[in-house]
Amino acid sequence: MDLLRFITCGSVDDGKSTLIGRLLYDSDSVSLDVLATLEKKRTATNSTDVDLALLTDGLKAEREQGITIDVAHKYFTTPRRKFIITDAPGHVQYTRNMVTGASNADLAIVLVDARQGVIEQTRRHTLLASLLGIKHFVLAVNKLDLVGYDEAVFERIVADYQAVAQQLKLADVVAIPLSALHGDNVVRRSKQIAWYQGPSLLEHLESVPATIDANPNEPRFQVQYVIRPQTEELPDYRGYAGRIQSGTYRAGDKVRIWPSGLETVIDAIEVNQQPVAAAVAPQGVILRLRDDIDISRGDTVVPLAAHPAVVREFEATLCWMDERPLRAGRKLLVQHHAAVVKASVTAILQKINIETFESQGTDEAKLNDIVRVRIKTALPLVADEYRQNRVTGAFILVDDQTGATLAAGLIAATDPEYFTQEVPAETAFSI
Amino acid sequence: MPRAGAPILTAMPTPIYLDYLDRLEAEAIHILREVAGQFERPALLFSGGKDSIALTRLAEKAFRPGKFPFPLVHIDTGHNFQEIIDFRDSLAASLGEKLIVRKVEDTIRTRGLHEPGGKYPSRNPLQTYTLLDVIEEFEFDACIGGARRDEEKARAKERIFSVRDDFGQWDPKRQRPELWNIYNGRIQKGENVRVFPISNWTELDVWNYIQRENIKLPDIYFAHERQCVVLPSGQLLGLSEHLNLDDTDEIVSRRVRFRTVGDSTCTAAVESGAASIDDIIQDLLLAKVSERGATRLDDNLSETGMEDRKRNGYF
Ligand SMILES: Nc1nc2c(ncn2[C@@H]2O[C@H](COP(=O)(O)OP(=O)(O)O)[C@@H](O)[C@H]2O)c(=O)[nH]1
Ligand SMILES: [Mg+2]
């Protein structure tokens, strides 16, 4: 069975949590005891309907305030597919939690309140989701019951969103009119919305292409841990344990180790202590290499035919997640999966204006800003551009003192020829 | 076999298809290896239940032919069924891995804690103290646990690498962003990290995995006759010497199995004829009650039971 990971996003109160509750409820994925708890709550608050949002708003503060603060994960399975849902918070202040959820999703459901239409948060979340490499979008026009199930309202919102989709060059957007509260077009097609001929949300989720692994043509494998039993039976065994990040590895492949550049051959690939002829992303494997060379955690093993960029300077897009703003010259750590290196942000080049999606000059990144920066690292990194490889193009920035995660980073350019040419005046002065 | 008339491409390897269980397994192995790579003194919290047994299988896949880079640590409430304790010991022995056992009873004594009373005295909340003590004793910087996000609504919110302060406390409003599959285990002195490699697995996924991998489990997971006390809620609690029963209690003999194993005084049995893993998977596909709802007495006490306990340093 396939796996599809999706995220719900949109502004506060657009109905994200209710929609997930409805999906779970109408697909028979909520257990009786959990329903009983909801029912108790309903009677206690004198409401007519059970509050489906309570199925995902799991924290005390969330239930008290009726909002979503952090990402919740929910799981359900239909005969067709297994789903992992991430319910993201809508408040601007919790944007970093939305980014957390989007980083692992294959599809984004962008909710819009039919009464409000496309608003800034719709644009912001669509931008973030597309930036993070999500390929499939659903525009869920919710609360249609509150506008008399009016087709004209739906069409107007779809047209507005088209403009957003075009600007961001989204390839796959499907618009669905629905009411999460009443269940119209969520699992079952709605009788109220007879003018809509398309699939229900669940039908669509069951049919979009499932998880595609990052760039199958450029194999990448990073060493996580070196296995050396040093026992009597296996005195000299040395295995490099790690995850295939993209592509296929075959026993017998000639490979190069980065960043050292040394060459060797894969003698064997082991999965669960058995040799296999080949393995693919995202399998966890052990590589046995022919030559006794110095390899440690964070090193990358790639076939000779592959072409990784191995660089000490690159440009990246950051989603800045710390309260303290980022200024040029800041020293920090780049964590590129198993590789952690000292680094410095040498320039802050541009900031994306969420309203217009245009770049503007800036000399700092504030909480939730999206900026383009240049980064220098103390040691070389095996870097790919994020749009080429969603695994090896990703990194995080970490505060070397507190250990806090400061930013999500997406590698934008590794070749100086494609670096941002005009450094804005303010930044140029502050370097 | 190729169909008659179809060209035979001998050089063409069959593409490797990974289904959802392969992907969940790969994710868990990756997380376990990150723990090994990032921490100096990790531990695997081993309860003797199916989730932690599945974790040991995943650890074998991550680290064999090497040894586990962590010991198994069992926080023993003293209220476990004997089958579980026996199973724990024989599993640790057959894996050839180090097992550390610390008893809640000893913590009660050394810390002068109040032994819970009542008819069904649960030492579950007290496990937290023993856990914090063992973390301090061995200076563990990471504790791997078998918790799943589908178990409970507060767990659904927790990160895979969950940073805890000196007191083991979880602050749900200040969680680190966790991006892609990049796990940030950097901590400051006194802090430690709880790591949940099977966060994204459901109860059914675990059973499907147990079946696929042919993993052995303690007998109490399968249907058997057992003397039980009928609780006011209708739930069945296996009879044990740790319960303080009186004349009003109704004792019955039923065919039951356990969906989770924990403290025998607060983990209910469910009536079931499921004698094999296949039967259990069938049972689950039809089940209408969640694992916790069916079996845990302590979470029913309060709507935020789990969140409160996690904030206080629980697993
Ligand atoms: N009338 C109507 N109300 C809805 C619908 N969907 C959600 N709501 C209500 O909108 C409010 C916010 O919903 P919630 O799911 O918490 O929104 P979130 O902030 O996006 O997660 C709640 O009062 C819901 O009951 C809908 O389709 N129709
Ligand atoms: Mg919500």
mmCIF file of C-alpha atoms in Angstrom, chain A residues 1-3 5 28 31-34 37 41 56 58-63 65 68-73 75 82 84 96-97 99-100 103-104 132 211 213 224-225 227 229 234 237 241-243 250 272-273 278-286 297 321 333 335 337-338 340 386 390 394-396 398 400-405 407-410, chain B residues 13 16-21 23-27 29-34 36-38 57 60-69 149-150 152-159 170 172-188 191 199-202 204-205 213 287-294 303-304 307-308 311:
data_model
loop_
_atom_site.group_PDB
_atom_site.id
_atom_site.type_symbol
_atom_site.label_atom_id
_atom_site.label_comp_id
_atom_site.label_asym_id
_atom_site.label_seq_id
_atom_site.Cartn_x
_atom_site.Cartn_y
_atom_site.Cartn_z
ATOM 1 C CA MET A 1 0.000 0.000 0.000
ATOM 2 C CA ASP A 2 1.102 3.571 -0.782
ATOM 3 C CA LEU A 3 1.698 6.352 1.676
ATOM 4 C CA ARG A 5 1.643 12.714 3.627
ATOM 5 C CA ASP A 28 -14.796 5.678 10.247
ATOM 6 C CA SER A 31 -12.894 5.134 17.844
ATOM 7 C CA LEU A 32 -15.983 4.913 19.996
ATOM 8 C CA ASP A 33 -14.329 5.977 23.236
ATOM 9 C CA VAL A 34 -12.916 9.084 21.609
ATOM 10 C CA THR A 37 -15.432 12.009 25.030
ATOM 11 C CA LYS A 41 -17.984 17.758 25.808
ATOM 12 C CA THR A 56 -6.661 17.249 16.634
ATOM 13 C CA GLY A 58 -4.614 17.946 21.680
ATOM 14 C CA LEU A 59 -3.040 20.460 24.033
ATOM 15 C CA LYS A 60 -4.780 21.953 27.013
ATOM 16 C CA ALA A 61 -4.035 25.496 25.864
ATOM 17 C CA GLU A 62 -5.376 24.679 22.416
ATOM 18 C CA ARG A 63 -8.654 23.382 23.712
ATOM 19 C CA GLN A 65 -8.394 28.878 23.463
ATOM 20 C CA THR A 68 -4.108 25.203 17.052
ATOM 21 C CA ILE A 69 -0.672 26.065 18.425
ATOM 22 C CA ASP A 70 1.494 23.278 17.183
ATOM 23 C CA VAL A 71 1.444 20.658 14.512
ATOM 24 C CA ALA A 72 -0.658 17.558 15.231
ATOM 25 C CA HIS A 73 -0.194 14.297 13.413
ATOM 26 C CA TYR A 75 -3.251 8.776 10.730
ATOM 27 C CA LYS A 82 -2.395 5.123 4.097
ATOM 28 C CA ILE A 84 -0.323 10.822 7.447
ATOM 29 C CA ARG A 96 7.530 28.050 11.954
ATOM 30 C CA ASN A 97 5.336 25.165 13.051
ATOM 31 C CA VAL A 99 6.975 25.097 7.981
ATOM 32 C CA THR A 100 7.805 22.104 10.176
ATOM 33 C CA SER A 103 8.750 20.074 5.119
ATOM 34 C CA ASN A 104 7.618 16.455 5.088
ATOM 35 C CA LEU A 132 9.317 23.676 0.502
ATOM 36 C CA THR A 211 5.317 9.935 -2.439
ATOM 37 C CA ASP A 213 11.540 10.129 -3.801
ATOM 38 C CA GLN A 224 25.348 8.180 9.873
ATOM 39 C CA TYR A 225 27.302 5.724 11.950
ATOM 40 C CA ILE A 227 29.666 -0.184 12.644
ATOM 41 C CA PRO A 229 31.824 -5.063 16.070
ATOM 42 C CA LEU A 234 34.301 -10.198 13.051
ATOM 43 C CA TYR A 237 34.334 -5.778 9.976
ATOM 44 C CA ALA A 241 25.479 2.654 8.141
ATOM 45 C CA GLY A 242 23.256 5.321 6.672
ATOM 46 C CA ARG A 243 20.220 6.166 4.650
ATOM 47 C CA ARG A 250 24.384 -1.274 -6.484
ATOM 48 C CA ASN A 272 19.174 -6.525 7.750
ATOM 49 C CA GLN A 273 22.513 -8.396 7.680
ATOM 50 C CA ALA A 278 20.747 -3.005 -5.023
ATOM 51 C CA ALA A 279 18.951 -0.647 -2.680
ATOM 52 C CA VAL A 280 16.998 2.580 -3.176
ATOM 53 C CA ALA A 281 16.020 5.714 -1.278
ATOM 54 C CA PRO A 282 14.925 5.994 1.483
ATOM 55 C CA GLN A 283 16.193 2.583 2.612
ATOM 56 C CA GLY A 284 18.608 2.302 5.511
ATOM 57 C CA VAL A 285 21.609 0.184 4.513
ATOM 58 C CA ILE A 286 25.176 -0.680 5.419
ATOM 59 C CA ARG A 297 29.846 10.343 10.093
ATOM 60 C CA MET A 321 12.488 30.893 13.108
ATOM 61 C CA LEU A 333 26.179 25.838 12.749
ATOM 62 C CA GLN A 335 23.368 20.899 10.140
ATOM 63 C CA HIS A 337 21.645 15.870 7.969
ATOM 64 C CA ALA A 338 24.548 13.968 9.594
ATOM 65 C CA VAL A 340 27.448 19.552 11.166
ATOM 66 C CA TYR A 386 16.755 22.128 -3.146
ATOM 67 C CA ARG A 390 14.509 17.819 -1.553
ATOM 68 C CA ALA A 394 17.856 20.927 2.841
ATOM 69 C CA PHE A 395 19.650 21.971 6.020
ATOM 70 C CA ILE A 396 18.954 23.689 9.303
ATOM 71 C CA VAL A 398 21.580 25.789 14.746
ATOM 72 C CA ASP A 400 26.097 26.901 18.610
ATOM 73 C CA GLN A 401 25.501 28.086 22.169
ATOM 74 C CA THR A 402 21.894 27.156 22.963
ATOM 75 C CA GLY A 403 21.440 24.362 20.442
ATOM 76 C CA ALA A 404 18.199 25.970 19.243
ATOM 77 C CA THR A 405 17.060 25.426 15.666
ATOM 78 C CA ALA A 407 16.114 28.381 10.528
ATOM 79 C CA ALA A 408 15.064 26.011 7.803
ATOM 80 C CA GLY A 409 17.494 26.337 4.914
ATOM 81 C CA LEU A 410 17.009 25.492 1.248
ATOM 82 C CA PRO B 13 16.833 -5.204 -12.551
ATOM 83 C CA ILE B 16 12.465 -1.953 -5.885
ATOM 84 C CA TYR B 17 9.036 -1.086 -4.573
ATOM 85 C CA LEU B 18 8.822 0.190 -1.003
ATOM 86 C CA ASP B 19 5.423 -0.010 0.596
ATOM 87 C CA TYR B 20 4.309 2.099 3.554
ATOM 88 C CA LEU B 21 5.706 -0.366 6.095
ATOM 89 C CA ARG B 23 9.053 3.446 4.594
ATOM 90 C CA LEU B 24 8.090 3.517 8.250
ATOM 91 C CA GLU B 25 10.842 1.007 8.958
ATOM 92 C CA ALA B 26 13.414 3.079 7.051
ATOM 93 C CA GLU B 27 12.383 6.180 8.986
ATOM 94 C CA ILE B 29 16.193 2.951 11.426
ATOM 95 C CA HIS B 30 17.356 6.382 10.319
ATOM 96 C CA ILE B 31 16.246 7.879 13.642
ATOM 97 C CA LEU B 32 17.960 5.151 15.684
ATOM 98 C CA ARG B 33 21.214 5.705 13.806
ATOM 99 C CA GLU B 34 20.924 9.450 14.379
ATOM 100 C CA ALA B 36 23.849 6.609 17.870
ATOM 101 C CA GLY B 37 25.646 9.296 15.888
ATOM 102 C CA GLN B 38 24.599 12.308 17.957
ATOM 103 C CA ARG B 57 13.980 -5.512 16.152
ATOM 104 C CA GLU B 60 18.935 -5.014 15.248
ATOM 105 C CA LYS B 61 18.286 -3.816 11.715
ATOM 106 C CA ALA B 62 20.050 -0.536 12.438
ATOM 107 C CA PHE B 63 23.160 -1.874 14.188
ATOM 108 C CA ARG B 64 23.836 -5.563 13.516
ATOM 109 C CA PRO B 65 26.345 -7.135 13.188
ATOM 110 C CA GLY B 66 27.470 -4.590 15.790
ATOM 111 C CA LYS B 67 26.135 -4.296 19.308
ATOM 112 C CA PHE B 68 23.434 -1.820 20.198
ATOM 113 C CA PRO B 69 25.089 1.492 21.087
ATOM 114 C CA ARG B 149 1.512 9.656 18.032
ATOM 115 C CA ASP B 150 -1.710 7.790 17.386
ATOM 116 C CA GLU B 152 -3.097 9.895 22.535
ATOM 117 C CA LYS B 153 -3.842 13.505 21.618
ATOM 118 C CA ALA B 154 -0.922 15.069 23.493
ATOM 119 C CA ARG B 155 1.493 12.547 21.999
ATOM 120 C CA ALA B 156 0.189 13.524 18.559
ATOM 121 C CA LYS B 157 1.843 16.879 19.176
ATOM 122 C CA GLU B 158 5.268 15.737 20.208
ATOM 123 C CA ARG B 159 8.387 15.902 18.084
ATOM 124 C CA TRP B 170 8.143 18.777 28.220
ATOM 125 C CA PRO B 172 4.661 21.839 24.376
ATOM 126 C CA LYS B 173 4.582 25.549 23.579
ATOM 127 C CA ARG B 174 8.313 25.787 23.058
ATOM 128 C CA GLN B 175 9.131 22.776 20.924
ATOM 129 C CA ARG B 176 11.983 23.005 18.484
ATOM 130 C CA PRO B 177 10.907 23.126 14.880
ATOM 131 C CA GLU B 178 11.680 19.713 13.374
ATOM 132 C CA LEU B 179 12.366 20.064 9.690
ATOM 133 C CA TRP B 180 12.488 17.349 7.077
ATOM 134 C CA ASN B 181 14.309 14.344 8.490
ATOM 135 C CA ILE B 182 16.955 16.507 10.080
ATOM 136 C CA TYR B 183 17.048 15.861 13.803
ATOM 137 C CA ASN B 184 18.684 18.411 16.056
ATOM 138 C CA GLY B 185 19.844 16.687 19.239
ATOM 139 C CA ARG B 186 22.018 19.507 20.574
ATOM 140 C CA ILE B 187 21.367 20.015 24.230
ATOM 141 C CA GLN B 188 22.780 21.920 27.134
ATOM 142 C CA GLU B 191 18.906 18.583 29.409
ATOM 143 C CA SER B 199 6.088 8.129 16.250
ATOM 144 C CA ASN B 200 4.382 7.755 12.885
ATOM 145 C CA TRP B 201 3.278 4.147 13.355
ATOM 146 C CA THR B 202 -0.241 3.204 14.329
ATOM 147 C CA LEU B 204 -2.145 -1.638 13.302
ATOM 148 C CA ASP B 205 1.202 -0.796 11.672
ATOM 149 C CA GLU B 213 8.993 -9.818 10.813
ATOM 150 C CA ALA B 287 -12.135 -2.690 16.590
ATOM 151 C CA LYS B 288 -14.075 0.389 17.415
ATOM 152 C CA VAL B 289 -12.294 1.367 20.596
ATOM 153 C CA SER B 290 -8.814 2.889 20.748
ATOM 154 C CA GLU B 291 -5.917 1.158 22.426
ATOM 155 C CA ARG B 292 -5.776 3.601 25.318
ATOM 156 C CA GLY B 293 -9.534 3.832 25.649
ATOM 157 C CA ALA B 294 -9.840 0.079 25.888
ATOM 158 C CA GLU B 303 -8.866 14.729 29.868
ATOM 159 C CA THR B 304 -5.326 16.054 29.965
ATOM 160 C CA GLU B 307 -0.129 16.015 28.737
ATOM 161 C CA ASP B 308 0.162 16.667 32.472
ATOM 162 C CA ARG B 311 5.023 17.996 31.288
#
